[in-house]
Coordinates of C-alpha atoms in Angstrom, one line a residue:
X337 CA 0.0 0.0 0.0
X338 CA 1.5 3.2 -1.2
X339 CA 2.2 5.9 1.9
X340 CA 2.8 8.8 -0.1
X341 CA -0.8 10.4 0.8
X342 CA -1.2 8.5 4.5
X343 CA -0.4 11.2 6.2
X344 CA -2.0 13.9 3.8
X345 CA -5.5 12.5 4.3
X346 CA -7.4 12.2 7.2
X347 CA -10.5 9.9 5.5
X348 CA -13.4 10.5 7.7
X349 CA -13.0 13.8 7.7
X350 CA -12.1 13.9 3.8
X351 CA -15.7 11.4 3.6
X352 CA -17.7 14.0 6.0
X353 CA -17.0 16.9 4.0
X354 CA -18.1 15.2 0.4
X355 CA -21.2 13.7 1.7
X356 CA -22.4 16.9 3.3
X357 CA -22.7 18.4 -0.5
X358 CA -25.3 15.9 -1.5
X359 CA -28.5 16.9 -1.8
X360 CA -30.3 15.9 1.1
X361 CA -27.5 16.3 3.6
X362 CA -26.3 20.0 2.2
X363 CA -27.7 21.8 5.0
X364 CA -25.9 20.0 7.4
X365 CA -22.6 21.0 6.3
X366 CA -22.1 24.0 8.4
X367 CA -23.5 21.4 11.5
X368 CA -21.2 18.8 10.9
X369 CA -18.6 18.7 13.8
X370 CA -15.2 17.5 12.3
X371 CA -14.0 13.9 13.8
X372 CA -11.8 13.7 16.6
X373 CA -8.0 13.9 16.7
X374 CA -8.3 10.2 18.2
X375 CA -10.6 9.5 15.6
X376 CA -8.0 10.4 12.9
X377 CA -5.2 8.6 14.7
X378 CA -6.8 5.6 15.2
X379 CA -8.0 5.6 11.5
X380 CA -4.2 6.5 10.1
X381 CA -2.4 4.1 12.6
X382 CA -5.4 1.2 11.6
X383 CA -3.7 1.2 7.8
X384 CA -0.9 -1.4 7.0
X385 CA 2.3 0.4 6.4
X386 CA 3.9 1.2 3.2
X387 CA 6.1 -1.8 3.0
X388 CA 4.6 -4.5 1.9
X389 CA 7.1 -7.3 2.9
X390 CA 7.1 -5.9 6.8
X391 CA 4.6 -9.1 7.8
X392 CA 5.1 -8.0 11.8
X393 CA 4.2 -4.8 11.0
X394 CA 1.2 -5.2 9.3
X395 CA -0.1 -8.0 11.6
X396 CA -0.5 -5.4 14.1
X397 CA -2.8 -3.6 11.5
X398 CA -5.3 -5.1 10.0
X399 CA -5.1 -8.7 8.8
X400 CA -3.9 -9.5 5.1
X401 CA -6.6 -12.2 4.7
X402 CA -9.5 -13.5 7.0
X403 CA -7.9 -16.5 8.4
X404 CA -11.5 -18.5 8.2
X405 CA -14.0 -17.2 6.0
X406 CA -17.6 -17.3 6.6
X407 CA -18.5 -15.2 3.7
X408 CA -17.8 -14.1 -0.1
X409 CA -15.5 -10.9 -0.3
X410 CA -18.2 -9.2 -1.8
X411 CA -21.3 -10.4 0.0
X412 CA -23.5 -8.6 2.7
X413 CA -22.2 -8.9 5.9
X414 CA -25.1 -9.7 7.8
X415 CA -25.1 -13.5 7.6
X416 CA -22.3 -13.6 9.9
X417 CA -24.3 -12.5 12.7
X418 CA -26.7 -15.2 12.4
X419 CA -23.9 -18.4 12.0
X420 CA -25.0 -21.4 13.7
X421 CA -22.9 -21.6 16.0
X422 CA -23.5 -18.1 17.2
X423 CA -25.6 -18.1 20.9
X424 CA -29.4 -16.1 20.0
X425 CA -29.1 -14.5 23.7
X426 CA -26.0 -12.8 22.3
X427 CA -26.9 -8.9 21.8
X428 CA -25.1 -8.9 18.6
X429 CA -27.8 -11.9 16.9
X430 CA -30.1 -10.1 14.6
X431 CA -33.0 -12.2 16.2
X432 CA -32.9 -9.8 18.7
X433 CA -33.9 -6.4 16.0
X434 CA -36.7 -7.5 14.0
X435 CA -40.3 -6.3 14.0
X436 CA -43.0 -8.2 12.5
X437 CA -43.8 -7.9 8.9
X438 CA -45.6 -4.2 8.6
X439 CA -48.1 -5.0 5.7
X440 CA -47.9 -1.2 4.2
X441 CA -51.6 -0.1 3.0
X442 CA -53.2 -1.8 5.5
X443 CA -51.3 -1.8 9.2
X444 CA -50.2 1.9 8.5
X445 CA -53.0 3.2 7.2
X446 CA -56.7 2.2 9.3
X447 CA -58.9 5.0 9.7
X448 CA -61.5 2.8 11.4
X449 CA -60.4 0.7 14.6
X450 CA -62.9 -0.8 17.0
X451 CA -64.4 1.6 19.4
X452 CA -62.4 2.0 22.7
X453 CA -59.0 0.7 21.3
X454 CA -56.3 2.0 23.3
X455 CA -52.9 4.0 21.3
X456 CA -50.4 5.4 23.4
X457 CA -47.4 7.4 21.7
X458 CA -44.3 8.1 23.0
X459 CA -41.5 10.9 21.7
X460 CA -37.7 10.8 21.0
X461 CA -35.9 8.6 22.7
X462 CA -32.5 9.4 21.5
X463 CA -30.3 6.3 22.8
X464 CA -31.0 6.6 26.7
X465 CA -32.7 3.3 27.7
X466 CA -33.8 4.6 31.0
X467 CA -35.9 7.0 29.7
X468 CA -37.2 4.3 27.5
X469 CA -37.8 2.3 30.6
X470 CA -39.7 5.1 32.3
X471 CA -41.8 6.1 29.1
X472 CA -42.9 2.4 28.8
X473 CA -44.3 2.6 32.7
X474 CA -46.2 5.7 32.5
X475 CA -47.7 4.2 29.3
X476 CA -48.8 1.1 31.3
X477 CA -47.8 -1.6 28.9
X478 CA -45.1 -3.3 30.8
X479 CA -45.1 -5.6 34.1
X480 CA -43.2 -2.3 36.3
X481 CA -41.2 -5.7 37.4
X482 CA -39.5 -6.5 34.7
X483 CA -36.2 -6.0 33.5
X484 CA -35.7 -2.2 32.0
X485 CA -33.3 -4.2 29.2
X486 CA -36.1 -7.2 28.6
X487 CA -39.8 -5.8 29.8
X488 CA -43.0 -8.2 30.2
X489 CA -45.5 -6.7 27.2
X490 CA -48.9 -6.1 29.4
X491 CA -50.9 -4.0 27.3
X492 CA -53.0 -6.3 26.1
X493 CA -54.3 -5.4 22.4
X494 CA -52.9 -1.4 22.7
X495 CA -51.1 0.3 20.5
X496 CA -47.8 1.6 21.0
X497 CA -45.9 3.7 18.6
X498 CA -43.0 5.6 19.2
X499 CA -42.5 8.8 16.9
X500 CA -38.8 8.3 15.8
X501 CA -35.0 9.3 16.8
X502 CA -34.3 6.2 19.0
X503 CA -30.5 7.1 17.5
X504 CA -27.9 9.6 18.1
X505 CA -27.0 11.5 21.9
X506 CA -27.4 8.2 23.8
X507 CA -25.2 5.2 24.5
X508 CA -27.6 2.9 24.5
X509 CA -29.1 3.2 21.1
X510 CA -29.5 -0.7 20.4
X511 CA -30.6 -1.4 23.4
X512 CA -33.5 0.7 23.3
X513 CA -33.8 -0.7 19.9
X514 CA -33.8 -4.4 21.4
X515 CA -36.7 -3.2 24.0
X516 CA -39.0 -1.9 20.8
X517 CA -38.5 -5.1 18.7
X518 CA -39.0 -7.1 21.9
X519 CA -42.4 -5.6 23.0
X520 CA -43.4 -5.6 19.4
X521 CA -43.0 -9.2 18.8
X522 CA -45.3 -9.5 22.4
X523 CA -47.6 -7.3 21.4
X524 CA -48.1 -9.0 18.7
X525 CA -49.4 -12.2 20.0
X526 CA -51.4 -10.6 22.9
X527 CA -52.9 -8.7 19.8
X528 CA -51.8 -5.6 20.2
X529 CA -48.9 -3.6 17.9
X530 CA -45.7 -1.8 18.2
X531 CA -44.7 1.1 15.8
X532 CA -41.5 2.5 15.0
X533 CA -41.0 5.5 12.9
X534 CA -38.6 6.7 11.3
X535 CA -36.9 10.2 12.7
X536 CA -34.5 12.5 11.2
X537 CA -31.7 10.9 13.2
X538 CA -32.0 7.0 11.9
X539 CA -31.6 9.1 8.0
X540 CA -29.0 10.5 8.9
X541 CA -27.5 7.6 9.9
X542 CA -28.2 5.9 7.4
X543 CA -26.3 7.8 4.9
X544 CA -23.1 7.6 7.1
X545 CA -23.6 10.3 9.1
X546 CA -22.7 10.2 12.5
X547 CA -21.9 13.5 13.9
X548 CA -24.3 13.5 16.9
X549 CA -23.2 10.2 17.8
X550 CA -22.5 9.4 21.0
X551 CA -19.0 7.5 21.6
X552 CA -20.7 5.6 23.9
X553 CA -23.0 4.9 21.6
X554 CA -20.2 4.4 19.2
X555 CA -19.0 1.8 21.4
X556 CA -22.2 0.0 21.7
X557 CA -22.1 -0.8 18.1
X558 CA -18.4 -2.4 18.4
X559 CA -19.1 -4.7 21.0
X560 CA -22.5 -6.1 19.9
X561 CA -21.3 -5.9 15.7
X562 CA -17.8 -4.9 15.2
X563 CA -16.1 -7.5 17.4
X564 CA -18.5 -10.3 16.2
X565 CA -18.0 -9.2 12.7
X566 CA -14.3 -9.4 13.1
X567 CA -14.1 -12.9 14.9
X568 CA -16.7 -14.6 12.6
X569 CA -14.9 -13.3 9.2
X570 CA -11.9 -14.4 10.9
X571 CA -10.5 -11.2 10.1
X572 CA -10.8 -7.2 10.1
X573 CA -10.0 -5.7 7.0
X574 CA -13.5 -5.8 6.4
X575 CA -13.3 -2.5 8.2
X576 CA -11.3 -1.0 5.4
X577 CA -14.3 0.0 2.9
X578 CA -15.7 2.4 5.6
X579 CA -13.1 4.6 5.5
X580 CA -12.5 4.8 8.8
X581 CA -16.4 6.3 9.8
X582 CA -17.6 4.3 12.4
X583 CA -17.5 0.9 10.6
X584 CA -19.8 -1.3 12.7
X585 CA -22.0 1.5 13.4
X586 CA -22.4 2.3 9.4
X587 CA -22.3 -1.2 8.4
X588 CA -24.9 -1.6 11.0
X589 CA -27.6 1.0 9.0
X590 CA -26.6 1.9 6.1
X591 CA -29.1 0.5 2.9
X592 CA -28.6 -3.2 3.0
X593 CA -26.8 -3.4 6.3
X594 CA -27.3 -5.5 9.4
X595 CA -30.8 -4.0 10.5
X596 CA -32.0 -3.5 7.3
X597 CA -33.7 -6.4 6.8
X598 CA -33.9 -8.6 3.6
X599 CA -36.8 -7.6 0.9
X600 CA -39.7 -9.8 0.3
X601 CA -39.4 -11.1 -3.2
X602 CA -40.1 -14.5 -2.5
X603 CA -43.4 -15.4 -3.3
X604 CA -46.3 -17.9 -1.9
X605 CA -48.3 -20.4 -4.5
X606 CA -50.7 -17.9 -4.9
X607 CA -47.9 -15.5 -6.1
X608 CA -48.5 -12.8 -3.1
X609 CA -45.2 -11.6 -1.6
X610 CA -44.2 -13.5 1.6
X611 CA -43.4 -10.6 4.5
X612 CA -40.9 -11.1 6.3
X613 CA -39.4 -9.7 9.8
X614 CA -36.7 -7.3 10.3
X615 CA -36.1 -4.2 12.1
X616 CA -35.9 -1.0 9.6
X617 CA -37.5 -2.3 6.9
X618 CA -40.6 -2.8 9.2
X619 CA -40.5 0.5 10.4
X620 CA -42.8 3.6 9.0
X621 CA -42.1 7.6 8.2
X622 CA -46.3 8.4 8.9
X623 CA -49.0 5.8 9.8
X624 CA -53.1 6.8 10.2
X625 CA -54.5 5.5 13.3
X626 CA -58.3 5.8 13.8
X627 CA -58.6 10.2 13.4
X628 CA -55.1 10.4 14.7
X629 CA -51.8 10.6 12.3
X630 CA -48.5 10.0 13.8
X631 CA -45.2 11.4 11.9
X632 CA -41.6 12.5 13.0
X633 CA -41.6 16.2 12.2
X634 CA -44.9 16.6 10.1
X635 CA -47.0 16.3 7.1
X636 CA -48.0 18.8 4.5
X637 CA -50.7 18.4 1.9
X638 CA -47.7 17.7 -0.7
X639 CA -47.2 14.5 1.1
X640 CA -50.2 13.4 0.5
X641 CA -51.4 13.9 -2.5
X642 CA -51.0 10.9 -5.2
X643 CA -48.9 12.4 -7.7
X644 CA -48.7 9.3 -9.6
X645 CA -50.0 10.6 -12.7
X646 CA -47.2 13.9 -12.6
X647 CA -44.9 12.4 -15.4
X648 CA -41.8 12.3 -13.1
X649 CA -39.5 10.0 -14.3
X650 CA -37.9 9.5 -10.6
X651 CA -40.2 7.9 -8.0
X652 CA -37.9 8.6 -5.4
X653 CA -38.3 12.7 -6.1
X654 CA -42.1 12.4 -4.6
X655 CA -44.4 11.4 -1.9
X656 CA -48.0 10.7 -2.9
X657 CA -49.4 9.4 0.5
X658 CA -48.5 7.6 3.8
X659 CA -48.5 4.4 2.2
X660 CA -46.2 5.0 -0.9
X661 CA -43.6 7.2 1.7
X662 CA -44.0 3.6 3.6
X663 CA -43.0 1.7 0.8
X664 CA -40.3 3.9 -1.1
X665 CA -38.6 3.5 2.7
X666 CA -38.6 0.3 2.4
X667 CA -37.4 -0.2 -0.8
X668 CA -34.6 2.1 -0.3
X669 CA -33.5 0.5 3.2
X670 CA -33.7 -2.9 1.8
X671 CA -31.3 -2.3 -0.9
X672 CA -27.3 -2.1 -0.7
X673 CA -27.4 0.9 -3.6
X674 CA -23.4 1.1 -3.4
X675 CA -22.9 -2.0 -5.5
X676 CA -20.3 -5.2 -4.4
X677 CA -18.3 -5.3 -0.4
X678 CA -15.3 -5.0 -0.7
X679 CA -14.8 -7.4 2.2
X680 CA -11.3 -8.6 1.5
X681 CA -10.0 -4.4 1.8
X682 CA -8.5 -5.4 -1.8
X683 CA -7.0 -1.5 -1.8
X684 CA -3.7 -0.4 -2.9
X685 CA -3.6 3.4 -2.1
X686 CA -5.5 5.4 0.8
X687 CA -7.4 7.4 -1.9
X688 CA -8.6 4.2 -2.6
X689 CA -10.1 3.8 0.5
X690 CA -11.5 7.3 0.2
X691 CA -13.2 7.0 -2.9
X692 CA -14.6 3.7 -2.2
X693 CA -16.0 5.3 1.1
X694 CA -17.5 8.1 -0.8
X695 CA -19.1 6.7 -3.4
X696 CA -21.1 4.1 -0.6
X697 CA -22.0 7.5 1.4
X698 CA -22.9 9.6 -2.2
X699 CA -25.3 6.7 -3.6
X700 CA -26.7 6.0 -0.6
X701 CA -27.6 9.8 -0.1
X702 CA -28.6 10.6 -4.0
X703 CA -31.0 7.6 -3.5
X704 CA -32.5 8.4 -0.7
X705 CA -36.6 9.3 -1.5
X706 CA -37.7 13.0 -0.5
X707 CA -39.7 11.6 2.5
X708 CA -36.2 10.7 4.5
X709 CA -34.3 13.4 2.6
X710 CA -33.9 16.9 3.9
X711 CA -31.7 19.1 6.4
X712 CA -32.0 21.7 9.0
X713 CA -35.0 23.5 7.3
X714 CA -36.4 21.4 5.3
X715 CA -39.9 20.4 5.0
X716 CA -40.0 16.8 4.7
X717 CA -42.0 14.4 7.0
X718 CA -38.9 13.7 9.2
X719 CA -37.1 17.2 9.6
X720 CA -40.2 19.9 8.9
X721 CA -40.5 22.1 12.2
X722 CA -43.8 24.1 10.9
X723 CA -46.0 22.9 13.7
X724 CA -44.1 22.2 16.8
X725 CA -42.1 25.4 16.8
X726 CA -40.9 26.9 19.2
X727 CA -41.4 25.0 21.8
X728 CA -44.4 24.9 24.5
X729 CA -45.9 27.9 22.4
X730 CA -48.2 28.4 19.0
X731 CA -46.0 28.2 15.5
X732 CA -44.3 30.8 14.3
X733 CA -45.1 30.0 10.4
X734 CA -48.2 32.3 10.0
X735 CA -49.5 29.6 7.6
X736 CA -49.3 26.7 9.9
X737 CA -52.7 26.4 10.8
X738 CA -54.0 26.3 7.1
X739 CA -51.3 24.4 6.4
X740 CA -52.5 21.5 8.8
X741 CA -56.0 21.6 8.0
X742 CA -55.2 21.3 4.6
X743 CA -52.9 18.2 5.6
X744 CA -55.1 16.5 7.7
X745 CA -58.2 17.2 5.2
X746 CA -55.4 15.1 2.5
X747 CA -54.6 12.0 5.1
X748 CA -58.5 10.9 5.1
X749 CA -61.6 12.1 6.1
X750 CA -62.6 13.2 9.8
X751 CA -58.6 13.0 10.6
X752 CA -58.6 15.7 13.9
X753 CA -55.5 15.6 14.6
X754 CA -51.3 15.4 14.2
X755 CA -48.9 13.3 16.4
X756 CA -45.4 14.3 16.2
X757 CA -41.7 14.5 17.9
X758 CA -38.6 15.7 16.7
X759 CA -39.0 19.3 18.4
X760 CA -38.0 19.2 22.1
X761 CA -41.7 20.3 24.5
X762 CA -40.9 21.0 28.3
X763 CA -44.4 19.5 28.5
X764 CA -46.4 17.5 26.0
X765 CA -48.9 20.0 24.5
X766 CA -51.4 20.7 21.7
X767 CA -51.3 24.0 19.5
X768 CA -53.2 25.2 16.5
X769 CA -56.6 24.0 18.6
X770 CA -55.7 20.9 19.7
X771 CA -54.9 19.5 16.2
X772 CA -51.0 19.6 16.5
X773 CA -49.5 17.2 19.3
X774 CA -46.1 17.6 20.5
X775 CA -44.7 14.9 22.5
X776 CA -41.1 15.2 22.1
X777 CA -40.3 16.2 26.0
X778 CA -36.2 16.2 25.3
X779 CA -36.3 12.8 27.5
X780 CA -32.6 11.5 26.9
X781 CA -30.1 12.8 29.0
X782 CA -28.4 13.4 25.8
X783 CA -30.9 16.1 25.2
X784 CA -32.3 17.3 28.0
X785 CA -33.2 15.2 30.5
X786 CA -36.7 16.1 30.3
X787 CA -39.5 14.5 32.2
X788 CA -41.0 11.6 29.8
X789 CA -45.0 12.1 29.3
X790 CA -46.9 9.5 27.3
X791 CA -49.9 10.7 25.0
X792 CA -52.7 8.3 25.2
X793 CA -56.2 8.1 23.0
X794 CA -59.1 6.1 23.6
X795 CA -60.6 6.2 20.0
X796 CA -64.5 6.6 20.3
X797 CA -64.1 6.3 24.2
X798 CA -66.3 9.9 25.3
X799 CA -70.1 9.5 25.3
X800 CA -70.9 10.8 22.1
X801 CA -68.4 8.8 20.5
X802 CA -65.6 11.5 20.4
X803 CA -61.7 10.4 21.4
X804 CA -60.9 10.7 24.6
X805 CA -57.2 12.6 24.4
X806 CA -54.8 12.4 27.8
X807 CA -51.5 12.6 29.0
X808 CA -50.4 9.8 31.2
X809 CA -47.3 10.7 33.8
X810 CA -44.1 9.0 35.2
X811 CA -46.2 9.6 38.9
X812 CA -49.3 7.3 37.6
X813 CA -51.7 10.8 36.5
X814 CA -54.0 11.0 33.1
X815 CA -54.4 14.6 32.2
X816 CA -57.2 15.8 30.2
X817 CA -55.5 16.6 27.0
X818 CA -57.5 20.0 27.1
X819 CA -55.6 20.6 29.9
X820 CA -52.3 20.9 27.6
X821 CA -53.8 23.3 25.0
X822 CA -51.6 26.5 24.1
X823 CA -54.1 29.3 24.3
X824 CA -52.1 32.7 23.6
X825 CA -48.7 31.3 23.4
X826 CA -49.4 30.1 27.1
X827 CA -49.1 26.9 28.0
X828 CA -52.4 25.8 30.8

């Protein structure tokens, strides 16, 4: 490997800095905090040294082959998570991050549930576990004696559904992660559900960009992925095509990654798609429940219009309902868009390395559909701030209120109101007349070690069939919702 640029370049930063001109991330560019000095030395000092023939040397680098491999040099990595004779208790088994198979058109989308059915909705959780834990009690769908890292589903046939940002600020991302696809799979059989959504912070991910990870976080991902990945490959150059950036962690989410989760072309005798498990895949960027719609930052009318019929030659550059965002994020999630692994780290240069790792983080970002796209600003479902800010008072966009009747007037008819995190409350509160919830309370310590509040609606549960709307507390209180209204930019 040649060393004439080793020093010269400094690859995650070099990777940071090109993927922040894409199109989706280009807002974030003035955001993006450069990586750490250790960063860069641990990412230099990882490379084999010049000289080729120096075998001590590079053993203390990375290895020159795997010593037993388990997989094709150009294959996915996620089948050596699930080797035979790997244990399923251990945190790094992919058994562990599945939801069941979200049948888009029908489980994200049902304006008409049974009168009485219980939905509770809980904010951003942002990789703090205990606030998890503490969300999932005042909601009253777990045994308060179970484990915080393995809860006892005892909601019965509620629904849960947690509005996005599980990632970033926390170091305990997956295990918070491992709590949602548990108590979905239990809900489940007790017949109730468990919904994940999409935030702005499992995109950004997603396209390799970790600046408000937490390096405990960080570390998270090595021990459950990274150290697995390199005892079951039986080596580590696998490490190489990441550039340095966080290689379990990217490998982990990126399109086609460990929690992707595989697509579901294989087919039943009657020729209908077989659905299968899996963890991102299964989750959703909007879903309708009863007269309630749940989304990460919030929907305008665009969203929701069927544009199908608009001649636009890129179905990705659209949105045209909750159901088609639903299934254009899967299809993207589901699919490694930067072509063959380099497994093997097959690389003779550094700027190799670099332009490997910036062509995986530039597809992955140009191919990324508008309804996970965005920045600071934007106005997509997962980073649009039009009706949650600022925070515990009316919006500040003049339009905002026509803007959400005309959006909830698009999802279906007699839809009263809009769920939504991503905007940091001090409270949970309703603005705009009770028709835009904010229950993002800034509950990760990462954040700002807010107070979690659970929103809960009974659908048809009032006397004259209305929803009852309430807000259930870590001290065992249910709030009138109207209780929560912004009147006058003060919150009662």
């Amino acid at each position: 490997m040649s060393s004439s640029t080793c020093s010269a370049f400094l690859v995650p930063r070099v990777v940071v800095q090109i993927r922040t001109r894409s199109r989706h991330c280009r807002s974030l560019q003035r955001h993006a905090r450069p990586p750490t000095t250790a960063l860069h030395a641990r990412f230099v000092s990882s490379f084999p040294p010049a000289n080729d023939n120096d075998n001590d040397n590079d053993e203390k680098h990375f290895d020159k082959r795997p010593q037993k491999l388990l997989l094709h040099p150009t294959a996915p990595l996620h089948p050596l998570l699930n080797t035979p004779h790997d244990d399923i208790s251990h945190p790094s088994h992919l058994h562990h991050y599945t939801l069941p198979p979200l049948r888009i058109g029908t489980d994200d989308y049902r304006p008409t549930l049974p009168k009485g059915q219980r939905i509770v909705a809980i904010g951003d959780v942002h990789g703090d576990l205990s606030a998890l834990h503490r969300f999932l009690l005042a909601a009253r769908v777990i045994n308060p004696s179970s484990a915080p890292n393995d809860p006892l589903w005892t909601g019965g046939t509620a629904i849960l559904l947690q509005t996005g940002d599980v990632l970033d600020r926390g170091a305990q991302e997956l295990g918070c992660f491992r709590v949602l696809c548990s108590l979905a799979r239990q809900a489940r059989e007790a017949g109730g559900r468990v919904h994940v959504l999409y935030g702005n912070h499992e995109s950004l991910n997603a396209a390799g960009l970790f600046q408000y990870a937490d390096p405990g976080g960080n570390a998270e991902f090595e021990s459950a992925f990274g150290e697995r990945l390199d005892r079951n490959f039986g080596g580590n150059r696998w490490r190489l095509q990441f550039g340095g950036n966080e290689p379990a962690r990217w490998a982990a989410l990126e399109p086609g990654g460990l929690l992707a989760g595989g697509d579901d072309d294989e087919k039943n005798r009657e020729g209908e798609r077989i659905l299968k498990e899996g963890m991102m895949k299964n989750m959703m960027v909007a879903c309708l429940l009863g007269r309630t719609v749940f989304v990460h930052g919030g929907l305008r009318a665009e969203h929701l219009i069927n544009d199908d019929d608009n001649g636009s030659e890129d179905d990705n550059r659209s949105y045209s309902g909750i159901s088609k965002m639903n299934a254009r994020a899967r299809e993207w999630i589901t699919r490694q868009h930067h072509g063959a692994n380099n497994n093997h780290g097959d690389y003779q240069t550094v700027e190799q390395v670099i332009a490997s790792a910036q062509h995986r983080a530039r597809v992955a970002s140009k191919s990324m559909p508008d309804c996970l796209g965005g920045g600071i600003g934007a106005s997509s479902p997962v980073w649009m701030r039009d009706y949650s800010q600022p925070n515990d008072a009316e919006p500040q966009n003049r339009n905002a209120r026509r803007m959400l009747d005309e959006a909830l007037k698009a999802v279906g008819k007699d839809v009263q109101r809009m769920v939504m995190g991503h905007t940091p409350q001090n409270r949970i509160n309703s603005a705009l007349g009770g028709r835009a919830w904010r229950i993002d309370v800034g509950a990760s310590a990462g954040v700002m070690g807010g107070t979690p509040e659970v929103l809960e609606i009974i659908h048809e549960g009032g006397e004259g069939g209305e929803d009852l709307v309430s807000v259930l507390t870590v001290d065992g209180r249910r709030i009138d919702g109207k209780e929560r209204a912004v009147v006058d930019n003060v919150l009662f």
